[in-house]
Amino acid sequence: MIGGRRTALSLTVYLVIAFGLSWLIALPLWLSGQGLQHPLFGAIAVGMMATPAIGALVAVFVVERGPNRAERLGLWPLRPAGRFWMYLGLGLVVPVALVVAALVIGALLGTYPADFARFSGYRSLLAATGAASLPIPIGLLVAAQYLNIVVGAALNLIPALGEELGWRGWLLPKLLPLGTVPALLISGAVWGLWHAPLILLGYNYPTASGWLGVLLMMGMCVVMGGIFGWLRIRSRSVWPAALAHGALNASVGLSAVYARAGESVDTVQATILGWSGWIAPAVVVIVLLIAGQFRWPTPAEQRRRRAF
């Protein structure tokens, strides 16, 4: 069990701040009647991403207090260095691989209209933007998207840290006394539910009714939260999870690159957002669980790490 009144209080404070501030920041989208078309939507979305970090910082510095605050948030220490850099690299690669796997699986199941050979959808997109006349082979343009993902992941690192400092940095370790699987399920579901102010307006799932979209987002966040949680636990750091979050956000556009021209992509069914896209990350998480890859260090192990 999660013991202690202070722990219960810190969890309550964290959730109230993370959820309350996110709804407060998103309020202009609702009050204006413009929804996702609000001219400040991008700024509002980025502002929302900071609310879990604010909640975690208040929980650690105001409610819990005590020593090793940076360590409790997963910000420090960044050692052993070899382990840290390895998982940072995995944080960049694994989400992109899972996004691509989701498209392949969707194509095999018939949920994703793929064109992996001619990139007809991407060609149409380039034509619509006036870039089709560029004297560059289409294959090279597709390959360049992966370089864009690396850049995008780096640029998204700090905004993504705003979420990950809360979800994986602080909340997941706090829930681990319940057991690894419950902690992953609860933290992932809470993460998905936190997106409700945008999902209810049609974000990510424009073809789904409001609360169905929220449930779908919770499902996606549970499976991908398992991947991010693995990176957090194995690296003992929040940074690989934050980079993975940034890489995920930067790579979702690959669904437009590999789609077949003239076909619509239903995110309820396909891409990493839809049910067919959850298969690959769910399998990876199950394999990692069976292999014992989610073991949190004991207090003695944590003390030894601080001594180096």
C-alpha atoms as one frame of an Amber mdcrd trajectory, in Angstrom:
protein
   0.000   0.000   0.000   0.918   3.630  -0.337   1.393   4.629   3.271   1.248
   7.850   5.209  -0.989  10.867   5.358   1.699  13.034   3.828   1.895  10.748
   0.792  -1.880  10.828   0.388  -1.823  14.600   0.756   0.983  15.023  -1.783
  -0.863  12.812  -4.302  -4.035  14.831  -3.815  -2.242  18.159  -4.157  -0.418
  16.931  -7.246  -3.582  15.758  -9.013  -5.594  18.848  -8.097  -2.882  21.143
  -9.462  -2.169  19.106 -12.607  -5.825  18.704 -13.551  -7.113  22.012 -12.221
  -4.473  24.130 -13.928  -4.851  22.225 -17.216  -8.585  22.949 -17.315  -7.971
  26.565 -16.309  -5.415  27.058 -19.102  -7.718  25.358 -21.627 -10.717  27.464
 -20.602 -10.319  30.020 -23.449 -10.817  27.202 -25.964 -14.185  26.444 -24.415
 -15.385  29.956 -23.586 -14.547  31.390 -26.993 -16.495  28.726 -28.852 -13.518
  28.375 -31.200 -12.238  25.152 -29.692  -9.186  23.796 -31.473  -9.383  26.651
 -33.986  -8.500  29.218 -31.317  -5.546  31.313 -32.556  -3.642  30.621 -29.319
  -4.257  26.875 -29.354  -0.548  26.027 -29.694   0.443  28.214 -26.759  -2.418
  26.858 -24.668  -1.412  23.253 -25.389   2.204  23.954 -24.419   1.031  25.732
 -21.274  -1.039  22.703 -20.307   2.041  20.501 -20.642   3.675  22.410 -17.772
   0.922  21.666 -15.251   2.065  18.162 -14.170   5.543  19.557 -13.473   4.052
  22.357 -11.383   2.029  19.816  -9.415   5.075  17.617  -8.836   7.250  20.540
  -7.742   4.637  21.706  -5.242   4.220  18.153  -3.923   7.966  17.676  -3.445
   9.034  21.131  -2.247   5.968  22.236  -0.287   4.166  19.113   0.927   6.854
  16.421   1.273  10.012  18.510   1.678  13.035  16.577   2.945  16.309  15.701
   1.154  17.048  14.358  -2.340  14.299  16.350  -4.019  15.921  16.308  -7.451
  16.355  12.541  -7.176  12.718  12.055  -6.192  11.744  13.892  -9.372  14.170
  11.873 -11.490  16.207  14.918 -12.475  19.418  13.784 -10.766  21.828  11.985
 -10.550  22.624  11.173 -14.184  24.616   8.033 -13.422  25.918   5.560 -14.091
  26.696   7.545 -17.227  26.753   4.555 -19.568  23.301   3.435 -18.464  21.926
   6.969 -18.674  23.148   7.589 -22.227  22.017   4.178 -23.405  18.469   4.753
 -22.211  18.506   8.289 -23.534  19.275   6.791 -26.959  16.523   4.227 -26.525
  14.169   7.045 -25.594  14.810   8.581 -28.985  14.602   5.384 -31.054  11.972
   3.168 -29.415   8.919   5.497 -29.738   9.668   6.126 -33.431  10.016   2.386
 -34.042   6.684   1.775 -32.301   4.962   4.488 -34.338   6.182   2.828 -37.551
   5.235  -0.621 -36.221   1.742   0.697 -35.522   1.396   1.704 -39.172   2.652
  -1.669 -40.415   0.305  -3.573 -38.121  -2.562  -1.285 -39.113  -1.835  -1.984
 -42.785  -1.822  -5.739 -42.135  -5.115  -5.551 -40.245  -6.715  -3.235 -42.802
  -7.180  -0.320 -40.401  -4.495   1.883 -41.958  -4.559   2.684 -45.709  -0.827
   2.367 -46.373   1.321   3.041 -49.402   4.824   2.093 -48.303   6.109   1.773
 -51.870   5.051   4.907 -53.749   4.206   7.239 -50.829   1.207   8.482 -52.810
  -0.344  10.293 -49.850   2.896  12.112 -49.145   3.205  13.013 -52.820  -0.282
  14.521 -52.686   0.610  16.430 -49.563   3.740  17.833 -51.217   1.719  18.816
 -54.268  -0.808  20.628 -52.084   1.961  22.632 -50.425   3.743  23.410 -53.692
   6.798  21.336 -52.785   6.240  18.588 -55.354   8.406  20.418 -57.888  11.526
  20.137 -55.711  14.277  18.233 -57.576  14.657  15.724 -54.731  13.742  12.008
 -54.925  10.670  11.134 -52.893  12.633   8.468 -50.982  15.126  11.069 -49.817
  12.309  13.351 -48.687  10.803  10.493 -46.697  14.182   9.721 -45.118  14.537
  13.390 -44.214  11.426  13.109 -42.067  13.390  10.960 -39.638  16.020  13.679
 -39.314  13.169  16.090 -38.636  11.981  13.750 -35.888  15.387  13.872 -34.180
  15.329  17.670 -34.303  11.703  17.753 -33.202  12.382  15.421 -30.287  15.171
  17.710 -29.074  12.970  20.786 -29.428  10.093  19.014 -27.669  12.291  17.837
 -24.790  11.575  20.722 -22.422   7.793  20.919 -23.058   7.637  17.120 -22.757
   9.579  17.345 -19.483   6.699  19.481 -18.217   4.537  16.372 -18.409   7.097
  13.684 -17.662   8.376  15.376 -14.514   4.894  14.737 -13.161   3.759  11.457
 -14.717   6.941   9.382 -14.747   9.340  11.538 -12.754   7.248  11.754  -9.585
   3.895   9.947  -9.867   5.016   6.540 -11.156   7.588   5.911  -8.371   5.000
   7.110  -5.872   2.567   4.439  -7.086   5.066   1.563  -7.321   4.326   0.324
  -3.762   0.963  -0.778  -5.202   2.827  -3.120  -7.558   4.388  -2.538 -10.960
   1.361  -3.379 -13.099  -1.129  -1.321 -11.034   1.322   1.599 -10.985   1.724
   1.503 -14.768  -2.026   1.166 -15.350  -3.002   3.940 -12.937  -0.313   6.425
 -13.986  -1.076   5.791 -17.674  -4.834   6.141 -17.213  -4.392   9.353 -15.199
  -2.110  10.711 -17.915  -4.718   9.949 -20.571  -7.587  11.437 -18.553  -5.561
  14.610 -18.028  -5.875  15.252 -21.804  -9.675  15.554 -21.527  -9.863  19.366
 -21.972  -8.500  18.937 -25.512  -9.813  15.471 -26.400 -13.399  16.500 -25.634
 -12.987  19.211 -28.280 -11.969  16.633 -30.895  -8.197  16.666 -30.515  -6.490
  13.447 -31.699  -9.835  11.661 -32.260 -11.988  13.882 -34.500 -14.256  10.988
 -35.550 -14.997   9.811 -31.997 -17.583  11.127 -29.592 -16.086  13.129 -26.738
 -15.781  10.589 -23.944 -14.994   7.740 -26.334 -12.029   9.845 -27.421 -10.981
  10.252 -23.788 -11.175   6.483 -23.220  -9.107   5.883 -26.358  -6.536   8.411
 -25.194  -6.368   6.642 -21.852  -5.733   3.349 -23.635  -2.926   4.828 -25.711
  -1.389   6.475 -22.668  -1.459   3.213 -20.707   0.528   1.294 -23.343   2.941
   4.112 -24.188   3.146   5.059 -20.530   4.430   1.536 -19.940   7.279   2.214
 -22.384   8.061   5.569 -20.800   7.828   4.008 -17.342  10.351   1.343 -18.346
  12.767   4.059 -19.473  12.266   5.919 -16.191  12.797   2.882 -14.002  15.729
   1.365 -15.874  17.603   4.662 -16.265  16.620   5.907 -12.773  16.048   9.210
 -14.556  13.157  11.183 -16.031  15.211  12.490 -18.962  14.952   9.411 -21.237
  11.177   9.365 -20.699  10.982  13.069 -21.540  12.997  12.564 -24.728  10.789
   9.597 -25.625   7.708  11.764 -25.117   9.219  14.409 -27.391  10.100  11.770
 -30.004   6.556  10.395 -29.897   5.068  13.833 -30.438   7.502  14.500 -33.286
   6.830  11.205 -35.075   3.029  11.004 -35.161   3.100  12.838 -38.502   4.615
   9.738 -40.121   1.069   8.473 -40.621   0.640  11.132 -43.313   3.921  10.133
 -44.980   2.974   6.486 -45.468  -0.765   6.875 -46.130  -2.387   6.081 -49.456
  -3.577   9.082 -51.451  -7.273   9.833 -51.322  -7.836   7.805 -48.131  -8.670
   9.145 -44.699  -6.927   7.825 -41.598  -9.237   7.069 -38.681  -7.250   7.478
 -35.472  -9.837   5.432 -33.589  -8.694   2.416 -35.592  -5.156   3.196 -36.743
  -1.823   4.905 -35.984  -0.307   4.798 -32.498  -3.473   6.549 -31.261  -5.881
   3.827 -32.401  -6.440   0.335 -31.037  -4.393  -1.417 -33.721  -1.449   0.817
 -32.860  -1.482  -0.294 -29.233  -0.561  -3.881 -30.106   3.190  -3.378 -30.582
   3.833  -1.299 -27.414   1.591  -3.600 -25.362   3.587  -6.638 -26.500   6.864
  -4.868 -25.686   5.641  -3.923 -22.196   4.462  -7.483 -21.511   7.833  -8.897
 -22.604   9.642  -6.375 -20.400   7.445  -7.292 -17.444   8.128 -11.003 -17.935
  11.859 -10.256 -18.188  11.788  -8.348 -14.889  12.796  -5.051 -16.454  10.690
  -2.877 -14.154  12.455  -3.505 -10.853  12.832  -0.314  -8.808  16.094  -0.022
  -6.787  15.911  -0.841  -3.106  16.690   1.908  -0.555  20.144   0.364  -0.029
  20.849   0.449  -3.775  19.723   4.073  -3.930  22.086   4.984  -1.081  24.986
   3.276  -2.851  24.255   5.238  -6.031  24.316   8.525  -4.125  27.726   7.627
  -2.729  29.375   7.569  -6.178
